[in-house]
Amino acid sequence: MTGYDDPYDRSGQFIDLMIAGWWEHHAATVADALRELPTDAGPVVDAGAGGGLGTRLIARTLPKTPVLAIEPSLPLRSVLLSRVFEDPDLRPRVTVDGDDLLSARLPERIGGLVAANLIGHFSPHERDRLWEDLATRLAPGAFALLNLPAPVEPEHVERTRMSELRVGERSYVGWAGAEPAGTEQLSWHMTYEVHEGDRLISRDEVHYDWWTVNEQTLRAEATPHGLSVVPHGPPEAGLFKALREEK
């Protein structure tokens, strides 16, 4: 992979800690969708697998299905590969790919795709390429499961503490805020702090752009490629299935 601008090159060490709550809250809803995927229809792709929290859920929910875990960020992929290697159940059936989703060598047929907290990294043009590619690869009955994180329109997001966790003697605190960056993008400002008692050990400031996508936009983009979009689970999860329309 060449030319990848990694938005997690500095924050990757903290991402698993900060998103663990999302997976804990929505794991059952994601697993319910996974159980609807066809069996023996090809690997399930975990796109933007991060450190592997979703990969492990896919493998646990579908114990006989191979998984292709795609993660272009080096720090996140390092965690992912280590987790896969150390688990004797995952090691023989989870393949780790270091390309981004649009560059990865996907199989001709896939049994489903999970893209959690990922879609905003793709521009409208890149999403159009993605829907076109998925429409040809999804096995009958398979779908892509993705979420549309709030806000789904560019707007001011008040800076708030998103997570605080303790590991050993140190506390890890994440802050997040955003401002509109044009008609379709947000500019996120993240702060990651490490504390030990009253002492600040380190602070990392991270900025990245995020393309906002709402349900109407998702439908308008997917439909021309023969994909229908249906919500899945409670509205607060923001989860949707993009299914290939049967002819």
mmCIF file of C-alpha atoms in Angstrom:
data_model
loop_
_atom_site.group_PDB
_atom_site.id
_atom_site.type_symbol
_atom_site.label_atom_id
_atom_site.label_comp_id
_atom_site.label_asym_id
_atom_site.label_seq_id
_atom_site.Cartn_x
_atom_site.Cartn_y
_atom_site.Cartn_z
ATOM 1 C CA MET A 1 0.000 0.000 0.000
ATOM 2 C CA THR A 2 1.370 3.393 -0.967
ATOM 3 C CA GLY A 3 0.335 6.953 -0.263
ATOM 4 C CA TYR A 4 -1.914 6.171 2.683
ATOM 5 C CA ASP A 5 -2.336 9.171 4.986
ATOM 6 C CA ASP A 6 -2.953 7.497 8.332
ATOM 7 C CA PRO A 7 -5.324 9.515 10.557
ATOM 8 C CA TYR A 8 -4.428 7.182 13.436
ATOM 9 C CA ASP A 9 -0.645 7.358 13.302
ATOM 10 C CA ARG A 10 -0.573 9.198 16.644
ATOM 11 C CA SER A 11 -3.860 8.142 18.213
ATOM 12 C CA GLY A 12 -3.821 4.447 17.294
ATOM 13 C CA GLN A 13 -2.453 3.489 20.690
ATOM 14 C CA PHE A 14 -5.638 4.840 22.319
ATOM 15 C CA ILE A 15 -8.363 3.881 19.833
ATOM 16 C CA ASP A 16 -9.231 0.452 21.221
ATOM 17 C CA LEU A 17 -9.680 1.889 24.695
ATOM 18 C CA MET A 18 -11.848 4.745 23.499
ATOM 19 C CA ILE A 19 -14.190 2.717 21.259
ATOM 20 C CA ALA A 20 -14.606 -0.281 23.566
ATOM 21 C CA GLY A 21 -17.807 1.251 24.939
ATOM 22 C CA TRP A 22 -19.357 1.420 21.450
ATOM 23 C CA TRP A 23 -18.749 -2.273 20.899
ATOM 24 C CA GLU A 24 -20.008 -3.215 24.346
ATOM 25 C CA HIS A 25 -23.215 -1.251 23.773
ATOM 26 C CA HIS A 26 -23.927 -2.409 20.214
ATOM 27 C CA ALA A 27 -22.326 -5.872 20.071
ATOM 28 C CA ALA A 28 -25.625 -7.727 20.459
ATOM 29 C CA THR A 29 -27.251 -5.686 17.668
ATOM 30 C CA VAL A 30 -24.313 -6.307 15.325
ATOM 31 C CA ALA A 31 -24.330 -10.010 16.183
ATOM 32 C CA ASP A 32 -28.061 -10.238 15.384
ATOM 33 C CA ALA A 33 -27.332 -8.928 11.893
ATOM 34 C CA LEU A 34 -24.378 -11.273 11.410
ATOM 35 C CA ARG A 35 -26.587 -14.276 12.106
ATOM 36 C CA GLU A 36 -28.706 -13.297 9.087
ATOM 37 C CA LEU A 37 -25.788 -13.704 6.687
ATOM 38 C CA PRO A 38 -25.782 -16.751 4.417
ATOM 39 C CA THR A 39 -23.556 -19.665 5.430
ATOM 40 C CA ASP A 40 -20.779 -21.018 3.214
ATOM 41 C CA ALA A 41 -20.983 -17.955 0.951
ATOM 42 C CA GLY A 42 -17.410 -16.743 1.300
ATOM 43 C CA PRO A 43 -15.488 -14.821 3.943
ATOM 44 C CA VAL A 44 -16.997 -11.980 5.934
ATOM 45 C CA VAL A 45 -14.933 -8.817 5.534
ATOM 46 C CA ASP A 46 -14.220 -6.647 8.564
ATOM 47 C CA ALA A 47 -13.389 -3.342 6.885
ATOM 48 C CA GLY A 48 -11.441 -0.892 9.017
ATOM 49 C CA ALA A 49 -10.951 -3.641 11.591
ATOM 50 C CA GLY A 50 -8.873 -1.492 13.931
ATOM 51 C CA GLY A 51 -7.467 -3.529 16.787
ATOM 52 C CA GLY A 52 -9.891 -6.367 16.181
ATOM 53 C CA LEU A 53 -12.815 -5.772 18.543
ATOM 54 C CA GLY A 54 -15.253 -6.299 15.676
ATOM 55 C CA THR A 55 -13.156 -9.089 14.177
ATOM 56 C CA ARG A 56 -13.462 -11.103 17.357
ATOM 57 C CA LEU A 57 -17.228 -10.515 17.453
ATOM 58 C CA ILE A 58 -17.624 -11.707 13.857
ATOM 59 C CA ALA A 59 -15.544 -14.808 14.520
ATOM 60 C CA ARG A 60 -17.383 -15.589 17.747
ATOM 61 C CA THR A 61 -20.809 -15.135 16.162
ATOM 62 C CA LEU A 62 -19.947 -17.077 12.995
ATOM 63 C CA PRO A 63 -17.602 -19.795 14.285
ATOM 64 C CA LYS A 64 -17.238 -21.596 10.936
ATOM 65 C CA THR A 65 -16.814 -18.562 8.703
ATOM 66 C CA PRO A 66 -13.440 -17.239 7.519
ATOM 67 C CA VAL A 67 -12.838 -13.536 8.142
ATOM 68 C CA LEU A 68 -10.831 -11.041 6.109
ATOM 69 C CA ALA A 69 -9.809 -8.197 8.431
ATOM 70 C CA ILE A 70 -8.712 -5.078 6.542
ATOM 71 C CA GLU A 71 -6.813 -2.359 8.409
ATOM 72 C CA PRO A 72 -4.391 0.072 6.708
ATOM 73 C CA SER A 73 -3.256 1.874 9.896
ATOM 74 C CA LEU A 74 0.043 0.428 11.110
ATOM 75 C CA PRO A 75 -0.474 0.937 14.880
ATOM 76 C CA LEU A 76 -4.007 -0.457 14.721
ATOM 77 C CA ARG A 77 -2.983 -3.360 12.482
ATOM 78 C CA SER A 78 -0.176 -4.264 14.874
ATOM 79 C CA VAL A 79 -2.719 -4.778 17.657
ATOM 80 C CA LEU A 80 -5.044 -6.649 15.282
ATOM 81 C CA LEU A 81 -2.387 -9.065 14.050
ATOM 82 C CA SER A 82 -1.174 -9.776 17.579
ATOM 83 C CA ARG A 83 -4.706 -10.531 18.762
ATOM 84 C CA VAL A 84 -5.331 -12.864 15.852
ATOM 85 C CA PHE A 85 -2.026 -14.679 16.326
ATOM 86 C CA GLU A 86 -2.429 -15.233 20.059
ATOM 87 C CA ASP A 87 -5.902 -16.766 19.687
ATOM 88 C CA PRO A 88 -5.752 -20.403 18.467
ATOM 89 C CA ASP A 89 -9.316 -20.129 17.144
ATOM 90 C CA LEU A 90 -8.707 -16.959 15.146
ATOM 91 C CA ARG A 91 -5.256 -17.777 13.793
ATOM 92 C CA PRO A 92 -6.307 -20.338 11.146
ATOM 93 C CA ARG A 93 -9.331 -18.434 9.808
ATOM 94 C CA VAL A 94 -8.684 -14.690 10.098
ATOM 95 C CA THR A 95 -6.582 -13.120 7.352
ATOM 96 C CA VAL A 96 -5.178 -9.633 8.008
ATOM 97 C CA ASP A 97 -4.794 -7.251 5.051
ATOM 98 C CA GLY A 98 -2.901 -3.961 5.330
ATOM 99 C CA ASP A 99 -4.482 -2.188 2.367
ATOM 100 C CA ASP A 100 -7.404 0.198 2.607
ATOM 101 C CA LEU A 101 -10.810 -1.142 1.566
ATOM 102 C CA LEU A 102 -10.694 0.354 -1.936
ATOM 103 C CA SER A 103 -7.240 -1.134 -2.610
ATOM 104 C CA ALA A 104 -7.575 -4.512 -0.899
ATOM 105 C CA ARG A 105 -7.700 -7.658 -3.003
ATOM 106 C CA LEU A 106 -11.178 -8.844 -2.102
ATOM 107 C CA PRO A 107 -12.419 -12.299 -3.122
ATOM 108 C CA GLU A 108 -14.829 -12.509 -6.051
ATOM 109 C CA ARG A 109 -17.560 -13.550 -3.603
ATOM 110 C CA ILE A 110 -17.914 -12.379 -0.013
ATOM 111 C CA GLY A 111 -20.455 -13.544 2.518
ATOM 112 C CA GLY A 112 -20.887 -10.101 4.043
ATOM 113 C CA LEU A 113 -19.042 -6.984 5.124
ATOM 114 C CA VAL A 114 -18.897 -5.037 8.376
ATOM 115 C CA ALA A 115 -17.759 -1.401 8.265
ATOM 116 C CA ALA A 116 -18.052 0.037 11.772
ATOM 117 C CA ASN A 117 -17.207 3.719 12.248
ATOM 118 C CA LEU A 118 -15.565 3.788 8.835
ATOM 119 C CA ILE A 119 -17.761 5.324 6.134
ATOM 120 C CA GLY A 120 -16.815 8.942 6.914
ATOM 121 C CA HIS A 121 -13.255 8.300 5.769
ATOM 122 C CA PHE A 122 -14.506 7.974 2.174
ATOM 123 C CA SER A 123 -15.375 10.866 -0.112
ATOM 124 C CA PRO A 124 -18.576 10.718 -2.223
ATOM 125 C CA HIS A 125 -16.528 9.583 -5.222
ATOM 126 C CA GLU A 126 -14.830 6.856 -3.183
ATOM 127 C CA ARG A 127 -18.163 5.698 -1.784
ATOM 128 C CA ASP A 128 -19.521 5.394 -5.319
ATOM 129 C CA ARG A 129 -16.604 3.090 -6.147
ATOM 130 C CA LEU A 130 -17.291 1.114 -2.988
ATOM 131 C CA TRP A 131 -20.985 0.515 -3.742
ATOM 132 C CA GLU A 132 -20.157 -0.499 -7.306
ATOM 133 C CA ASP A 133 -17.576 -3.005 -6.103
ATOM 134 C CA LEU A 134 -19.738 -4.458 -3.337
ATOM 135 C CA ALA A 135 -22.695 -4.935 -5.676
ATOM 136 C CA THR A 136 -20.649 -7.359 -7.752
ATOM 137 C CA ARG A 137 -19.074 -9.235 -4.834
ATOM 138 C CA LEU A 138 -21.854 -9.735 -2.289
ATOM 139 C CA ALA A 139 -23.152 -13.301 -2.382
ATOM 140 C CA PRO A 140 -26.924 -13.793 -2.674
ATOM 141 C CA GLY A 141 -28.474 -12.868 0.665
ATOM 142 C CA ALA A 142 -25.303 -11.168 1.883
ATOM 143 C CA PHE A 143 -25.088 -7.500 2.847
ATOM 144 C CA ALA A 144 -22.781 -4.778 4.064
ATOM 145 C CA LEU A 145 -23.464 -3.661 7.640
ATOM 146 C CA LEU A 146 -22.366 -0.107 8.382
ATOM 147 C CA ASN A 147 -23.165 2.658 10.790
ATOM 148 C CA LEU A 148 -23.695 6.366 10.223
ATOM 149 C CA PRO A 149 -22.217 8.049 13.292
ATOM 150 C CA ALA A 150 -23.797 11.273 14.486
ATOM 151 C CA PRO A 151 -23.828 13.982 13.439
ATOM 152 C CA VAL A 152 -24.921 13.032 9.930
ATOM 153 C CA GLU A 153 -24.804 16.672 8.786
ATOM 154 C CA PRO A 154 -21.965 19.192 9.253
ATOM 155 C CA GLU A 155 -22.607 21.018 12.522
ATOM 156 C CA HIS A 156 -20.805 22.266 15.587
ATOM 157 C CA VAL A 157 -20.052 19.491 18.094
ATOM 158 C CA GLU A 158 -19.329 20.810 21.557
ATOM 159 C CA ARG A 159 -16.022 19.595 22.913
ATOM 160 C CA THR A 160 -16.769 16.859 25.466
ATOM 161 C CA ARG A 161 -15.018 14.082 27.315
ATOM 162 C CA MET A 162 -15.776 10.918 25.326
ATOM 163 C CA SER A 163 -14.080 8.348 27.526
ATOM 164 C CA GLU A 164 -11.965 7.853 30.631
ATOM 165 C CA LEU A 165 -10.432 4.532 31.565
ATOM 166 C CA ARG A 166 -7.887 3.336 34.075
ATOM 167 C CA VAL A 167 -5.087 0.871 33.336
ATOM 168 C CA GLY A 168 -2.735 0.168 36.207
ATOM 169 C CA GLU A 169 -1.717 3.427 37.836
ATOM 170 C CA ARG A 170 -2.642 5.569 34.847
ATOM 171 C CA SER A 171 -5.851 7.073 33.521
ATOM 172 C CA TYR A 172 -6.535 7.558 29.800
ATOM 173 C CA VAL A 173 -8.886 10.393 28.871
ATOM 174 C CA GLY A 174 -10.252 11.248 25.436
ATOM 175 C CA TRP A 175 -11.857 14.532 24.372
ATOM 176 C CA ALA A 176 -13.643 15.246 21.092
ATOM 177 C CA GLY A 177 -15.163 18.241 19.326
ATOM 178 C CA ALA A 178 -15.878 19.179 15.731
ATOM 179 C CA GLU A 179 -16.654 22.062 13.402
ATOM 180 C CA PRO A 180 -18.206 22.070 9.918
ATOM 181 C CA ALA A 181 -15.678 21.969 7.083
ATOM 182 C CA GLY A 182 -17.775 22.732 4.031
ATOM 183 C CA THR A 183 -21.194 21.359 3.117
ATOM 184 C CA GLU A 184 -20.364 17.663 3.578
ATOM 185 C CA GLN A 185 -17.483 17.443 6.039
ATOM 186 C CA LEU A 186 -16.616 17.824 9.685
ATOM 187 C CA SER A 187 -13.203 18.691 11.071
ATOM 188 C CA TRP A 188 -12.706 16.682 14.268
ATOM 189 C CA HIS A 189 -10.324 17.736 17.011
ATOM 190 C CA MET A 190 -9.405 14.931 19.392
ATOM 191 C CA THR A 191 -7.277 15.135 22.533
ATOM 192 C CA TYR A 192 -5.825 12.071 24.241
ATOM 193 C CA GLU A 193 -4.367 12.509 27.728
ATOM 194 C CA VAL A 194 -2.518 10.132 30.013
ATOM 195 C CA HIS A 195 -2.607 10.925 33.743
ATOM 196 C CA GLU A 196 -0.968 9.371 36.764
ATOM 197 C CA GLY A 197 -2.532 10.799 39.880
ATOM 198 C CA ASP A 198 -2.370 14.594 39.560
ATOM 199 C CA ARG A 199 0.409 14.470 36.979
ATOM 200 C CA LEU A 200 -0.196 14.822 33.247
ATOM 201 C CA ILE A 201 2.081 12.276 31.549
ATOM 202 C CA SER A 202 1.286 13.110 27.931
ATOM 203 C CA ARG A 203 -1.197 14.887 25.668
ATOM 204 C CA ASP A 204 -1.721 14.152 21.978
ATOM 205 C CA GLU A 205 -3.755 16.506 19.770
ATOM 206 C CA VAL A 206 -5.201 14.968 16.605
ATOM 207 C CA HIS A 207 -7.173 16.575 13.764
ATOM 208 C CA TYR A 208 -8.886 14.774 10.895
ATOM 209 C CA ASP A 209 -11.674 15.372 8.389
ATOM 210 C CA TRP A 210 -14.809 13.221 8.246
ATOM 211 C CA TRP A 211 -17.371 13.036 5.434
ATOM 212 C CA THR A 212 -20.884 13.153 6.848
ATOM 213 C CA VAL A 213 -23.492 10.785 5.405
ATOM 214 C CA ASN A 214 -27.186 10.646 6.278
ATOM 215 C CA GLU A 215 -29.702 7.918 5.489
ATOM 216 C CA GLN A 216 -31.105 9.710 2.455
ATOM 217 C CA THR A 217 -27.651 10.164 0.942
ATOM 218 C CA LEU A 218 -26.782 6.541 1.614
ATOM 219 C CA ARG A 219 -29.916 5.362 -0.204
ATOM 220 C CA ALA A 220 -29.364 7.730 -3.123
ATOM 221 C CA GLU A 221 -25.796 6.485 -3.566
ATOM 222 C CA ALA A 222 -26.496 2.763 -3.173
ATOM 223 C CA THR A 223 -29.664 2.426 -5.257
ATOM 224 C CA PRO A 224 -28.082 3.044 -8.703
ATOM 225 C CA HIS A 225 -25.748 0.105 -7.996
ATOM 226 C CA GLY A 226 -28.586 -2.301 -7.241
ATOM 227 C CA LEU A 227 -28.235 -2.075 -3.466
ATOM 228 C CA SER A 228 -31.170 -1.463 -1.156
ATOM 229 C CA VAL A 229 -30.655 0.117 2.257
ATOM 230 C CA VAL A 230 -32.590 -0.915 5.364
ATOM 231 C CA PRO A 231 -32.061 0.163 8.994
ATOM 232 C CA HIS A 232 -31.026 -2.433 11.531
ATOM 233 C CA GLY A 233 -31.529 -2.309 15.274
ATOM 234 C CA PRO A 234 -32.426 0.679 17.446
ATOM 235 C CA PRO A 235 -32.109 4.126 15.855
ATOM 236 C CA GLU A 236 -29.366 5.206 18.275
ATOM 237 C CA ALA A 237 -27.083 2.517 16.833
ATOM 238 C CA GLY A 238 -27.227 4.176 13.411
ATOM 239 C CA LEU A 239 -26.793 0.779 11.738
ATOM 240 C CA PHE A 240 -27.868 0.003 8.176
ATOM 241 C CA LYS A 241 -27.687 -2.988 5.868
ATOM 242 C CA ALA A 242 -26.881 -2.470 2.196
ATOM 243 C CA LEU A 243 -28.267 -5.521 0.391
ATOM 244 C CA ARG A 244 -27.920 -6.574 -3.201
ATOM 245 C CA GLU A 245 -31.332 -6.467 -4.817
ATOM 246 C CA GLU A 246 -32.302 -9.857 -6.196
ATOM 247 C CA LYS A 247 -33.379 -9.831 -9.844
#
